[in-house]
Structure formats: structure tokens, C-alpha cells
PDB file of C-alpha atoms in Angstrom:
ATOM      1  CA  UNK A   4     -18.576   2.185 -55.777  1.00 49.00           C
ATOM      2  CA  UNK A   5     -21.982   2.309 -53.850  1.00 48.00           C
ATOM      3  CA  UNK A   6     -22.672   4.205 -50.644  1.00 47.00           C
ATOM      4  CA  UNK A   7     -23.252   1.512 -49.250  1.00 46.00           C
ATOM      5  CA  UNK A   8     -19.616  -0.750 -49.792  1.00 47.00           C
ATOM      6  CA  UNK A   9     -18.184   2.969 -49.372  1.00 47.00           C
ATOM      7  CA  UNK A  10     -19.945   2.849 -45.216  1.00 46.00           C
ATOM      8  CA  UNK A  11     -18.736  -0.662 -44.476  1.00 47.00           C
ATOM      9  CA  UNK A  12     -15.109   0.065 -46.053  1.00 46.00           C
ATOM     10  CA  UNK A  13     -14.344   2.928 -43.439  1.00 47.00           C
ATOM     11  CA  UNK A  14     -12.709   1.923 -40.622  1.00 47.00           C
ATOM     12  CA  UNK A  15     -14.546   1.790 -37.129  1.00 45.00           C
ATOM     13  CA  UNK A  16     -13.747   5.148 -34.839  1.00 42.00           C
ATOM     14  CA  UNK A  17     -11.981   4.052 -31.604  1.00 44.00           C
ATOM     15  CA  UNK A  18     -12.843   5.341 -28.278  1.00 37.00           C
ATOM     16  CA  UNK A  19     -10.027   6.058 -26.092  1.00 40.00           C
ATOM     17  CA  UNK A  20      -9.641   4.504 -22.493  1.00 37.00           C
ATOM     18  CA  UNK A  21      -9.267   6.663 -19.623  1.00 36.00           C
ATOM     19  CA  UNK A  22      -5.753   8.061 -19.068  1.00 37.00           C
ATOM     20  CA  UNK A  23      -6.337   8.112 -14.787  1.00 36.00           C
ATOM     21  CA  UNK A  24      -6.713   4.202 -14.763  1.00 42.00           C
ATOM     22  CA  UNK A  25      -6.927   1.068 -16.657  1.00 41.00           C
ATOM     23  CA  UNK A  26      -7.266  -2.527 -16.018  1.00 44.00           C
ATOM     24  CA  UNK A  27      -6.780  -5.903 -17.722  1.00 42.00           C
ATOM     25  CA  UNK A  28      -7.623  -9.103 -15.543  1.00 52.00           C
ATOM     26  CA  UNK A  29      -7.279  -7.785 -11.718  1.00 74.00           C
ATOM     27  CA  UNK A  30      -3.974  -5.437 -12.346  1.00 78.00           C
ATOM     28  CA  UNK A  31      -4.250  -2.224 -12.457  1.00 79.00           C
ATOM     29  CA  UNK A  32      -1.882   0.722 -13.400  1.00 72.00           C
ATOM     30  CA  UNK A  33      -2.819   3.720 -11.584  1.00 67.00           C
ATOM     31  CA  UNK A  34      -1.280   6.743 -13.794  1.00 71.00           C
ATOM     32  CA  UNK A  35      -2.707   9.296 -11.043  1.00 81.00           C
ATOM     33  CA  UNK A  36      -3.348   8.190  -7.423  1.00 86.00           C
ATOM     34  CA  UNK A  37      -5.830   9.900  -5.617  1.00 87.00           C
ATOM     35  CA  UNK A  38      -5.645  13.256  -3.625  1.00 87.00           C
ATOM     36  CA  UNK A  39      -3.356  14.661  -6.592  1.00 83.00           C
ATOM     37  CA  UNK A  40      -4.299  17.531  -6.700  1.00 85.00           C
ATOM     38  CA  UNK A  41      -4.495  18.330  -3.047  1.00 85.00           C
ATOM     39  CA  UNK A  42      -0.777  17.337  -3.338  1.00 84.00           C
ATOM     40  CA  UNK A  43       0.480  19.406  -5.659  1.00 84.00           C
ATOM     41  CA  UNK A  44      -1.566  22.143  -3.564  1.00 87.00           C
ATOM     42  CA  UNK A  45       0.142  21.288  -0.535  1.00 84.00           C
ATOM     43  CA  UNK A  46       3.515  21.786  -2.305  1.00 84.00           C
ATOM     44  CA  UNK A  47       2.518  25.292  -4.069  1.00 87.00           C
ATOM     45  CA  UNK A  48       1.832  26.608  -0.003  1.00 84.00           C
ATOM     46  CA  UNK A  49       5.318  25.996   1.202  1.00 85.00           C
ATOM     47  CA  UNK A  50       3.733  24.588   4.314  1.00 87.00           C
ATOM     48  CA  UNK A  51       4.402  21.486   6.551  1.00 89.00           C
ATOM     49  CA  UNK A  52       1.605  19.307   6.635  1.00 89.00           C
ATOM     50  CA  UNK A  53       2.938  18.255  10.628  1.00 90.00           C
ATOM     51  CA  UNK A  54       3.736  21.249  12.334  1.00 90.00           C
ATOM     52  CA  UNK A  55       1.857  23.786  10.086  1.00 87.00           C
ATOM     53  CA  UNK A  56       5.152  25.821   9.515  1.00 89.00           C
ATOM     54  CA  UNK A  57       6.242  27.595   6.608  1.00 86.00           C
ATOM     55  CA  UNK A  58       9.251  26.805   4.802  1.00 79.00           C
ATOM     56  CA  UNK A  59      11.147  27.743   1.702  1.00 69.00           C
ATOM     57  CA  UNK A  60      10.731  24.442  -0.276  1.00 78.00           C
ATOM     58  CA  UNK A  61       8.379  22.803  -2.296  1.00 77.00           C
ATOM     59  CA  UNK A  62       8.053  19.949  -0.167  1.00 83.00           C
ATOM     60  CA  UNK A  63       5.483  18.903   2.306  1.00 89.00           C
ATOM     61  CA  UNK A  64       7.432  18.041   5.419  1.00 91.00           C
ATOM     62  CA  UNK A  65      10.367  20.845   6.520  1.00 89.00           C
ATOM     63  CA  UNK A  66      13.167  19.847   7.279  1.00 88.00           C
ATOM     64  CA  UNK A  67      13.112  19.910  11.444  1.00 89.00           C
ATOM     65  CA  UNK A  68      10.007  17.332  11.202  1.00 91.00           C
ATOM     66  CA  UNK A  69      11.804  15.031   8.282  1.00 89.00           C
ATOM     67  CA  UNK A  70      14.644  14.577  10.891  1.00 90.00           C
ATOM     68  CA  UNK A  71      12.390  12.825  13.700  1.00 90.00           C
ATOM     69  CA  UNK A  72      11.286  10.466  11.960  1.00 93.00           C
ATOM     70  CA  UNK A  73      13.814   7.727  11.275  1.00 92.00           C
ATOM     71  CA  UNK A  74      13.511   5.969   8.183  1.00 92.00           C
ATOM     72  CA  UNK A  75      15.149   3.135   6.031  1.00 86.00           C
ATOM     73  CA  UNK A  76      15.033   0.697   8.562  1.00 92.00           C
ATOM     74  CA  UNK A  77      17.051  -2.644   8.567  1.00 92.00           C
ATOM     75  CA  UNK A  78      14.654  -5.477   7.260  1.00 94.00           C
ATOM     76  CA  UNK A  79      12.717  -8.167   9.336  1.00 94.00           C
ATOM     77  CA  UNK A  80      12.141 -11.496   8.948  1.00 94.00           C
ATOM     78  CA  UNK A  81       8.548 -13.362   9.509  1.00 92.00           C
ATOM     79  CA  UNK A  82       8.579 -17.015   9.678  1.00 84.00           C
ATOM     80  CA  UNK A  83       5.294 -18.390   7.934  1.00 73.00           C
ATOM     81  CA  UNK A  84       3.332 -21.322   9.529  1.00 65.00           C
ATOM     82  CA  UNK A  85       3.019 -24.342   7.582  1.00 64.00           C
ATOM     83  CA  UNK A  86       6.059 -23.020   5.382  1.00 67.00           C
ATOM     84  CA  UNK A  87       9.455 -23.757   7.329  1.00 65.00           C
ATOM     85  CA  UNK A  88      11.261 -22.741   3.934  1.00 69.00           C
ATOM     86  CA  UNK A  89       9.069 -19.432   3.501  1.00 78.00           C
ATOM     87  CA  UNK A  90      10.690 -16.610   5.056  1.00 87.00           C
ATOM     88  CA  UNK A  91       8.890 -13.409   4.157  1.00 93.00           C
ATOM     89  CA  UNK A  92      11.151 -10.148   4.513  1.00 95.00           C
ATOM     90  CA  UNK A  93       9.668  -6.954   5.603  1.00 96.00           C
ATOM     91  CA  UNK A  94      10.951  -3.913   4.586  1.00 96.00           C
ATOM     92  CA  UNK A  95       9.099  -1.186   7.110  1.00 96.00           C
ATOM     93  CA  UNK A  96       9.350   2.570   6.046  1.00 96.00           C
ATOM     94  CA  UNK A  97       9.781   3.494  10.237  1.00 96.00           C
ATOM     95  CA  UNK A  98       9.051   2.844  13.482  1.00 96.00           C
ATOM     96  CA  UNK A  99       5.284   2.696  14.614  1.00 95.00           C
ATOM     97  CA  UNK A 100       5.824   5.631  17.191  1.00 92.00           C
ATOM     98  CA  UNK A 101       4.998   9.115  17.550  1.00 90.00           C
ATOM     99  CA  UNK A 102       4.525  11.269  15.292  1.00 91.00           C
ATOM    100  CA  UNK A 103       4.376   7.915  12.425  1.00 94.00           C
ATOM    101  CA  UNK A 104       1.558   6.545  14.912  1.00 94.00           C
ATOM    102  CA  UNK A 105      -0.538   9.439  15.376  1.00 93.00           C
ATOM    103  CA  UNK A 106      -0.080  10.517  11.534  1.00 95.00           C
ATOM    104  CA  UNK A 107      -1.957   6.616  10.664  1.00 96.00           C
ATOM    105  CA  UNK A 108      -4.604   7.086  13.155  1.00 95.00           C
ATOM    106  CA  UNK A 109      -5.591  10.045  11.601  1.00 94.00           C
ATOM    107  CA  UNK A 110      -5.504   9.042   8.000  1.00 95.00           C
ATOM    108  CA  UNK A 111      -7.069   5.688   8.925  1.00 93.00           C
ATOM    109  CA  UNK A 112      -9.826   6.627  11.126  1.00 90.00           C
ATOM    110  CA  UNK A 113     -10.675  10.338  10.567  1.00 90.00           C
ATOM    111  CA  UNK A 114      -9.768  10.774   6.629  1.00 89.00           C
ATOM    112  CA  UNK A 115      -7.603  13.591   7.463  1.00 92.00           C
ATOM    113  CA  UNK A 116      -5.857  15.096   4.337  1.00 91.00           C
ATOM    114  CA  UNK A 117      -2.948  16.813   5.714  1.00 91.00           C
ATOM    115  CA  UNK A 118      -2.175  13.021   7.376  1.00 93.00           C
ATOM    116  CA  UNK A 119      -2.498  11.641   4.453  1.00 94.00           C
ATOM    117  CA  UNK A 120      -0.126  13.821   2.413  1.00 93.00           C
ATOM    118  CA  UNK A 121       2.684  13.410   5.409  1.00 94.00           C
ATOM    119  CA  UNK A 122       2.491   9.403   4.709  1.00 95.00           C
ATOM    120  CA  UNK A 123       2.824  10.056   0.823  1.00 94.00           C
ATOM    121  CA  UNK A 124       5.578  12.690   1.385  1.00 92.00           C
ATOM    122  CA  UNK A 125       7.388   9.530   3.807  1.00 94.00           C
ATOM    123  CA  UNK A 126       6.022   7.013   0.928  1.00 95.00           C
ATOM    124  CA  UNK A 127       8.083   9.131  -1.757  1.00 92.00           C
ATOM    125  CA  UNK A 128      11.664   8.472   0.143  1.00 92.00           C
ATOM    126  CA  UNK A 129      11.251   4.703  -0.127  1.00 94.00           C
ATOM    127  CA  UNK A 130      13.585   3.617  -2.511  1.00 94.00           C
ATOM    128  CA  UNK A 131      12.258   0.946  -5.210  1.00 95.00           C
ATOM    129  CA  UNK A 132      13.657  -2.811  -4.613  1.00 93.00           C
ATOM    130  CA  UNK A 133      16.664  -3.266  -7.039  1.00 92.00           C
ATOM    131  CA  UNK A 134      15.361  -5.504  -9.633  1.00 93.00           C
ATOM    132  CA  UNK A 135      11.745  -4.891  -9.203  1.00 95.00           C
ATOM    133  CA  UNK A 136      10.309  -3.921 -12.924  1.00 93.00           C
ATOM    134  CA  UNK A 137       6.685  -3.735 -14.493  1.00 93.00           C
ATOM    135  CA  UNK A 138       6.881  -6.370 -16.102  1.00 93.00           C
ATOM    136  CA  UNK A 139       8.132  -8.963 -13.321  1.00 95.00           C
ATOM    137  CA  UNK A 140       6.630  -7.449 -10.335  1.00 96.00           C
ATOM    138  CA  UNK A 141       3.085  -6.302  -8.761  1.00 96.00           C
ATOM    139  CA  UNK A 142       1.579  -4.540  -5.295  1.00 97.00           C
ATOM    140  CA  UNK A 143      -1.106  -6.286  -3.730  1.00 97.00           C
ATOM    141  CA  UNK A 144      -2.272  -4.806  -0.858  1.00 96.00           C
ATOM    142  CA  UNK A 145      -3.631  -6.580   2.091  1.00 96.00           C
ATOM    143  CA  UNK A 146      -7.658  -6.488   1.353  1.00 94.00           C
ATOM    144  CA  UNK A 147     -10.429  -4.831   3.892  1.00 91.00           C
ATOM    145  CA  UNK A 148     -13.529  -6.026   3.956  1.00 88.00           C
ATOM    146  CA  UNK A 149     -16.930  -4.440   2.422  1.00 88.00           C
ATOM    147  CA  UNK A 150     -17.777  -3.660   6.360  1.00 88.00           C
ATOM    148  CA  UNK A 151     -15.602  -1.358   7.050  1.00 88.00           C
ATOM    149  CA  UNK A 152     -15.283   0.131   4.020  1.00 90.00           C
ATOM    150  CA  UNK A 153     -18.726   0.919   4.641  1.00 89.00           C
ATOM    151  CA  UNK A 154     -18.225   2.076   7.925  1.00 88.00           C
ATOM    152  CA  UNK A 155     -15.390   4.012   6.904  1.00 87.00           C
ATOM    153  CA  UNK A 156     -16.390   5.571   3.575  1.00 91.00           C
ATOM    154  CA  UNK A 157     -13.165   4.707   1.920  1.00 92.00           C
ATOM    155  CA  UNK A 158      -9.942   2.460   2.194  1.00 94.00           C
ATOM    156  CA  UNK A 159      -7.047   3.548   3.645  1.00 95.00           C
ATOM    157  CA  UNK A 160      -4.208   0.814   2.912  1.00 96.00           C
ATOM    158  CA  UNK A 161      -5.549   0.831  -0.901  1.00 95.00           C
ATOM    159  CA  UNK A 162      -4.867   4.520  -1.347  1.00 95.00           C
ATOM    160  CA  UNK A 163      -1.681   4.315   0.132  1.00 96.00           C
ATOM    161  CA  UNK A 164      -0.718   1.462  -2.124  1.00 96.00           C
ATOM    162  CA  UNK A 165      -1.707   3.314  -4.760  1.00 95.00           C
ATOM    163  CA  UNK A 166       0.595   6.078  -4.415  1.00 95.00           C
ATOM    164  CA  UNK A 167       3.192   3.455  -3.627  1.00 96.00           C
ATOM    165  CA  UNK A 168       2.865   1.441  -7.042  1.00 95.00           C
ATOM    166  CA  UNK A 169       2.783   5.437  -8.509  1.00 94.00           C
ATOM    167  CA  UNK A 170       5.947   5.863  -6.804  1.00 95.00           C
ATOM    168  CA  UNK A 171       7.623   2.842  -8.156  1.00 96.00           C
ATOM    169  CA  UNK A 172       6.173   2.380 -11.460  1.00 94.00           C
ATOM    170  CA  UNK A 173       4.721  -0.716 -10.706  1.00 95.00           C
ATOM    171  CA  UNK A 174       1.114  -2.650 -11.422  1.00 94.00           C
ATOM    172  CA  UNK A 175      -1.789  -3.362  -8.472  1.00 95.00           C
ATOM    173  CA  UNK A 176      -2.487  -7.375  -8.215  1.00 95.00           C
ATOM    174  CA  UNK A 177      -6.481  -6.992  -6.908  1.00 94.00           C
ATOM    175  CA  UNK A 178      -6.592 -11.303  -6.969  1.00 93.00           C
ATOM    176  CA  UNK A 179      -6.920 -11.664  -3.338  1.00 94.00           C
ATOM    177  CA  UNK A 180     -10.339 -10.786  -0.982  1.00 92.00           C
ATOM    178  CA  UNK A 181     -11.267 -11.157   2.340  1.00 90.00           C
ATOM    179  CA  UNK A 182     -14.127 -12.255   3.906  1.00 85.00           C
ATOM    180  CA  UNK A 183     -16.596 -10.387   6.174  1.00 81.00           C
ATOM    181  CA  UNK A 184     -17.608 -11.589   9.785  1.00 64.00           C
ATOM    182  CA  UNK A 185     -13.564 -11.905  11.133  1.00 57.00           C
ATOM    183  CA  UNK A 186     -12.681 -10.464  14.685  1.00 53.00           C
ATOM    184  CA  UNK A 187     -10.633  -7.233  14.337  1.00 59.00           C
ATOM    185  CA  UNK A 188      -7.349  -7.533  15.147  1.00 55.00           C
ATOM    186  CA  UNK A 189      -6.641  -4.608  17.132  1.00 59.00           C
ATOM    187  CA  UNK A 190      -6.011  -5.500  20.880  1.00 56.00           C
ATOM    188  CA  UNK A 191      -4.980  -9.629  19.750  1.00 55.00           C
ATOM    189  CA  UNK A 192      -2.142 -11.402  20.451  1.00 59.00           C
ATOM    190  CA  UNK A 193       0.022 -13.235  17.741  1.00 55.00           C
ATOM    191  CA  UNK A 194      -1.976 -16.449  18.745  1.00 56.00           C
ATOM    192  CA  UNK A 195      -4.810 -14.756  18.757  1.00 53.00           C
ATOM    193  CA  UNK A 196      -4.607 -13.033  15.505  1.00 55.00           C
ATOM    194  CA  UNK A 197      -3.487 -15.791  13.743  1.00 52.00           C
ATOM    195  CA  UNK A 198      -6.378 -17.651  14.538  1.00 54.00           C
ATOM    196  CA  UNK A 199      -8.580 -15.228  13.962  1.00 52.00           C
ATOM    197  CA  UNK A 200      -6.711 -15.118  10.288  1.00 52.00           C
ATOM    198  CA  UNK A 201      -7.656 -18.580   9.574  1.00 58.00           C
ATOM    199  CA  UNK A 202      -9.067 -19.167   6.212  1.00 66.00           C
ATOM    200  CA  UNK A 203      -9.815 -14.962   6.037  1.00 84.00           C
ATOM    201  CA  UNK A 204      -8.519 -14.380   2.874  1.00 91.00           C
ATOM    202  CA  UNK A 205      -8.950 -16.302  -0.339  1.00 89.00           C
ATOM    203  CA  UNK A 206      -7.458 -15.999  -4.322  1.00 92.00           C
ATOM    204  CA  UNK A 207     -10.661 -14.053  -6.190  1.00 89.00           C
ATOM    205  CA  UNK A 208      -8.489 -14.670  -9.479  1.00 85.00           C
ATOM    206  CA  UNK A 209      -6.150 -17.444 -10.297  1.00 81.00           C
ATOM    207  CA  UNK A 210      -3.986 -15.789 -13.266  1.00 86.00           C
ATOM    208  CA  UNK A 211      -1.009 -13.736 -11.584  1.00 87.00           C
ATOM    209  CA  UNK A 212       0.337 -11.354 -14.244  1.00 81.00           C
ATOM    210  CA  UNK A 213       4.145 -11.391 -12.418  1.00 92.00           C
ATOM    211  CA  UNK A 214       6.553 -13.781 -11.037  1.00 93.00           C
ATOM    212  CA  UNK A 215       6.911 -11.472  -8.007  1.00 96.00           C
ATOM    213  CA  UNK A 216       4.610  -9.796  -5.277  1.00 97.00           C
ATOM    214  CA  UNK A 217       5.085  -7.201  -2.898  1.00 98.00           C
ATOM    215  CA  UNK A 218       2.582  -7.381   0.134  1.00 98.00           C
ATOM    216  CA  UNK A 219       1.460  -3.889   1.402  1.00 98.00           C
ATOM    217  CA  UNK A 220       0.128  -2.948   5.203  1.00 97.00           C
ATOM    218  CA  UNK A 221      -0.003   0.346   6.534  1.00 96.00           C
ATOM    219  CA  UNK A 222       1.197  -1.340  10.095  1.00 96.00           C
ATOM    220  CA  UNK A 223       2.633  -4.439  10.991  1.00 95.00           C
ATOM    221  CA  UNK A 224       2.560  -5.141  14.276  1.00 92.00           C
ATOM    222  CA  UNK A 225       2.892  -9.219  14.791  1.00 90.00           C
ATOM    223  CA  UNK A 226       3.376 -10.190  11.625  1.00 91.00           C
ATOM    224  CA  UNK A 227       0.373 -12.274  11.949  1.00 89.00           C
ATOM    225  CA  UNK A 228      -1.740 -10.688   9.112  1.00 91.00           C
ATOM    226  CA  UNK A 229       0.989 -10.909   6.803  1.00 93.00           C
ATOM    227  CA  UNK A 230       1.609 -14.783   7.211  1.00 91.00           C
ATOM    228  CA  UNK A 231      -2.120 -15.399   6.094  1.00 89.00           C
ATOM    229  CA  UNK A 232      -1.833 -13.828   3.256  1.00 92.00           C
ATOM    230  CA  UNK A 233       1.766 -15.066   2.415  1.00 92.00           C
ATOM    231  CA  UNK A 234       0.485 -18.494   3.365  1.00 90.00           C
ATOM    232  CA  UNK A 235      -2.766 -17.952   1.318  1.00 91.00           C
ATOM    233  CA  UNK A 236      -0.910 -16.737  -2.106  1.00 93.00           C
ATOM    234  CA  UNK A 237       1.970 -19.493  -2.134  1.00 91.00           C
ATOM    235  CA  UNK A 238      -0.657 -22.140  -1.405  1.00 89.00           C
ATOM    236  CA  UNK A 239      -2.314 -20.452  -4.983  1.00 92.00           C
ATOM    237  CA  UNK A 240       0.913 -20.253  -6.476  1.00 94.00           C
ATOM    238  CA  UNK A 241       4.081 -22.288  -5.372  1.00 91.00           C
ATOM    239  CA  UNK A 242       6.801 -20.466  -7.429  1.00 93.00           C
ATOM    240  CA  UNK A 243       5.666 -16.724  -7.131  1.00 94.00           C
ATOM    241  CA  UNK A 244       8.473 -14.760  -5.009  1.00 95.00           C
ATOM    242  CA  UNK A 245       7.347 -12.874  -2.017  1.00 95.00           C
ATOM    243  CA  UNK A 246       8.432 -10.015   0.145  1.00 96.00           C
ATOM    244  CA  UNK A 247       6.333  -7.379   2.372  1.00 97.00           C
ATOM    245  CA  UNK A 248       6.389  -3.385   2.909  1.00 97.00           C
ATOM    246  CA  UNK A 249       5.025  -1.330   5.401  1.00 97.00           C
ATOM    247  CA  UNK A 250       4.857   1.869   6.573  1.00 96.00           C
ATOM    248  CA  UNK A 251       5.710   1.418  10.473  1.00 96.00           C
ATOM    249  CA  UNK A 252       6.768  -1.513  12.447  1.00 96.00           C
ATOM    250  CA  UNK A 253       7.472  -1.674  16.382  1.00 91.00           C
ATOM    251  CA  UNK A 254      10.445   0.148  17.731  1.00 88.00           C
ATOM    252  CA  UNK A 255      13.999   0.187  18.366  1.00 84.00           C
ATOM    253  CA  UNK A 256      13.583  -2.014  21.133  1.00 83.00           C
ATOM    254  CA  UNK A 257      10.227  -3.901  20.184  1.00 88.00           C
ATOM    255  CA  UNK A 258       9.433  -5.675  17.017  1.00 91.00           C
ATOM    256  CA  UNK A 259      10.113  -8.761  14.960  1.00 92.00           C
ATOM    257  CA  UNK A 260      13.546 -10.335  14.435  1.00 90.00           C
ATOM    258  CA  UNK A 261      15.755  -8.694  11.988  1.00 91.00           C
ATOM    259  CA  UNK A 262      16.792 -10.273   8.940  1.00 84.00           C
TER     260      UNK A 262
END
């Protein structure tokens, strides 16, 4: 046999993919969510990343902290326009009230690390929906916009779904966008927001990988945000199943109706 039929004979060397990350279409499986290792650190120190104290666990909030903040909440209900037979359930983590408020605020605006490790140490108690599989189910999280992810320098509700769909074992779902130019929705009524949410977000990719989606918001406040994108992704596609997650919602006394 010549060299040469000897050189194209031998099979082709394969390069591996990247073990952190890898994508097919717009789903993603994150194997290691950002601000790992800063994690594990924070576990190694013994130290409570709200009041600062040390404790004798590996965990990063003691024990004191963990019980003022309630969580497990009963679900809500949000009634989508346009949709009188879609009823989105919310599932929120806890109330959006001190110290859940001030933990957000500090994640979302200043980047703080020892914020963001409390809201993945509260992310880590949420217990996976019963049914809810690879293979049948995806995150999407509700999209920012290129502005202020400039302004920002990074974006806060995609990290923390991260760690969430590392928690549960389950795929991203990156099909949806949003456009620039919309009114922020901080200080808006439900009216208000909900026009402001008009036509905001739009599907980026039509082929969804699951037959169910979990919508993801740090906070949830009228429900308003949620609907768009509920109304946006059944108007896509009629027969995929919907609920919501959050990490804080109203109060005991404030807040959407319960399911």
C-alpha cells in the first residue's frame, strides 16, 4: 500500500467541545454557571454572605439569616390578555421584601458577589417541578436588551437562570429577544407596563427543542412583563405548556391572586 492511500485511510482526529458550555440551535446546557469558583470559596470560609458571621457549616447563609426569609410560597395565578384560557402560574421563591429586596438591588445594579451568592444559596432550596425532565422541558429567561447590558456590563436575570437550569438539570431556550428603545418599567403601573410591553419581545428562532417552558424573572411585581412574553411565545407556538418562576413577588398582604 502507498503512503499516500495509507494518509487518506486514517481516520480524521476529533477536537473535543468545551466541557463549561455547549449549544445546538438556541439551547444551551450550562455544565458550570458562572461565579463557581467564588462559590465554592464562599463555602470553604464558613461565612454568611448576609450578616458576615461565621458559622460551622459549609453553607453560605447560617442558619439565623435562612430563617427570615420565608420561602416556598403558595403559587399565583396571572391572567394573560388576549388568552382567556391561558392562565400562567407563578411559582415565586419569596417575598420581594427586606433582606430578598435589598439582596436584588445589589446583585442587579452594583454586581456585588456576596449578593449574588445569597440568591444562588436561596436558588439551591427551590425544589424542581415534578415532571420537569431534559428532555421535555427548557428555561428561558426573560431577555434584556443590548442597552443595558451595556450600561451594566453584564446580565443579571441570565446568570441567575443559569444557576437555576444548573440546579435543575435542565436546558436554556435563548429563542426569544427584545427590542431596544422600550420605557423601563420601574415606577409603571400594570396599564402602564403593559403598554409599554407591546410588541417588545419577539421569537429570534422558531424551532423549540421542548414541549414545555419555564419563564424566569428575578422580580415580578405586576405580572405585566410576564404576560408579554407568555402572550408572545403561545402566539409562536400554540401547544407549548407554560408556567413562570421568580425569585420574589409582593408580600403577604400585596401581590397577585393566588392560584
Amino acid at each position: 500500500m502507498s503512503p499516500k492511500s495509507q494518509q487518506t485511510s486514517s481516520p480524521k482526529k476529533q477536537v473535543a467541545k468545551p466541557a463549561f458550555l455547549y449549544k445546538f440551535s438556541s439551547v444551551a446546557h450550562p455544565k458550570l454557571p458562572p461565579y463557581l469558583p467564588s462559590l465554592w470559596c464562599a463555602m470553604w470560609l464558613r461565612r454568611c454572605v448576609i450578616c458576615q458571621q461565621r458559622h460551622a457549616y459549609f453553607r453560605l447563609i447560617c442558619q439565623v439569616c435562612q430563617m427570615q426569609i420565608p420561602l416556598r410560597l403558595a403559587p399565583r395565578v396571572i391572567e394573560v390578555a388576549g388568552e382567556p384560557s391561558l392562565r400562567l402560574r407563578l411559582y415565586p421563591m419569596s417575598y420581594y421584601q427586606y433582606p430578598i429586596n435589598r439582596i436584588i438591588h445589589q446583585f442587579k445594579e452594583n454586581e456585588d458577589i456576596q449578593a449574588l451568592l445569597a440568591l444562588i444559596a436561596l436558588i439551591r432550596t427551590l425544589p424542581k417541578p415534578v415532571g420537569c425532565h431534559a428532555t421535555n422541558t427548557a428555561i428561558v429567561s426573560i431577555p434584556t436588551t443590548q442597552t443595558r447590558i451595556r450600561r451594566r456590563g453584564f446580565n443579571p436575570t441570565d446568570i441567575l437562570a443559569r444557576h437555576l437550569a444548573h440546579h435543575w438539570s435542565l436546558p436554556l431556550y435563548y429563542g426569544v429577544a427584545r427590542r431596544d428603545g422600550a420605557r423601563q418599567q420601574r415606577g409603571l403601573n400594570r396599564q402602564q407596563r403593559l403598554n409599554n410591553m407591546q410588541s417588545e419581545f419577539w421569537v429570534s428562532d422558531a424551532k423549540l427543542p421542548c414541549q414545555q417552558l419555564i419563564i424566569f424573572d428575578d422580580v415580578v411585581t405586576t405580572g405585566a412583563t410576564l404576560t408579554q412574553m407568555a402572550s408572545c411565545l403561545k402566539a409562536e407556538f400554540p401547544s407549548v405548556k407554560l408556567m413562570a418562576v421568580c425569585l420574589a413577588h409582593g408580600s403577604i398582604e400585596f401581590g397577585l391572586p393566588y392560584l
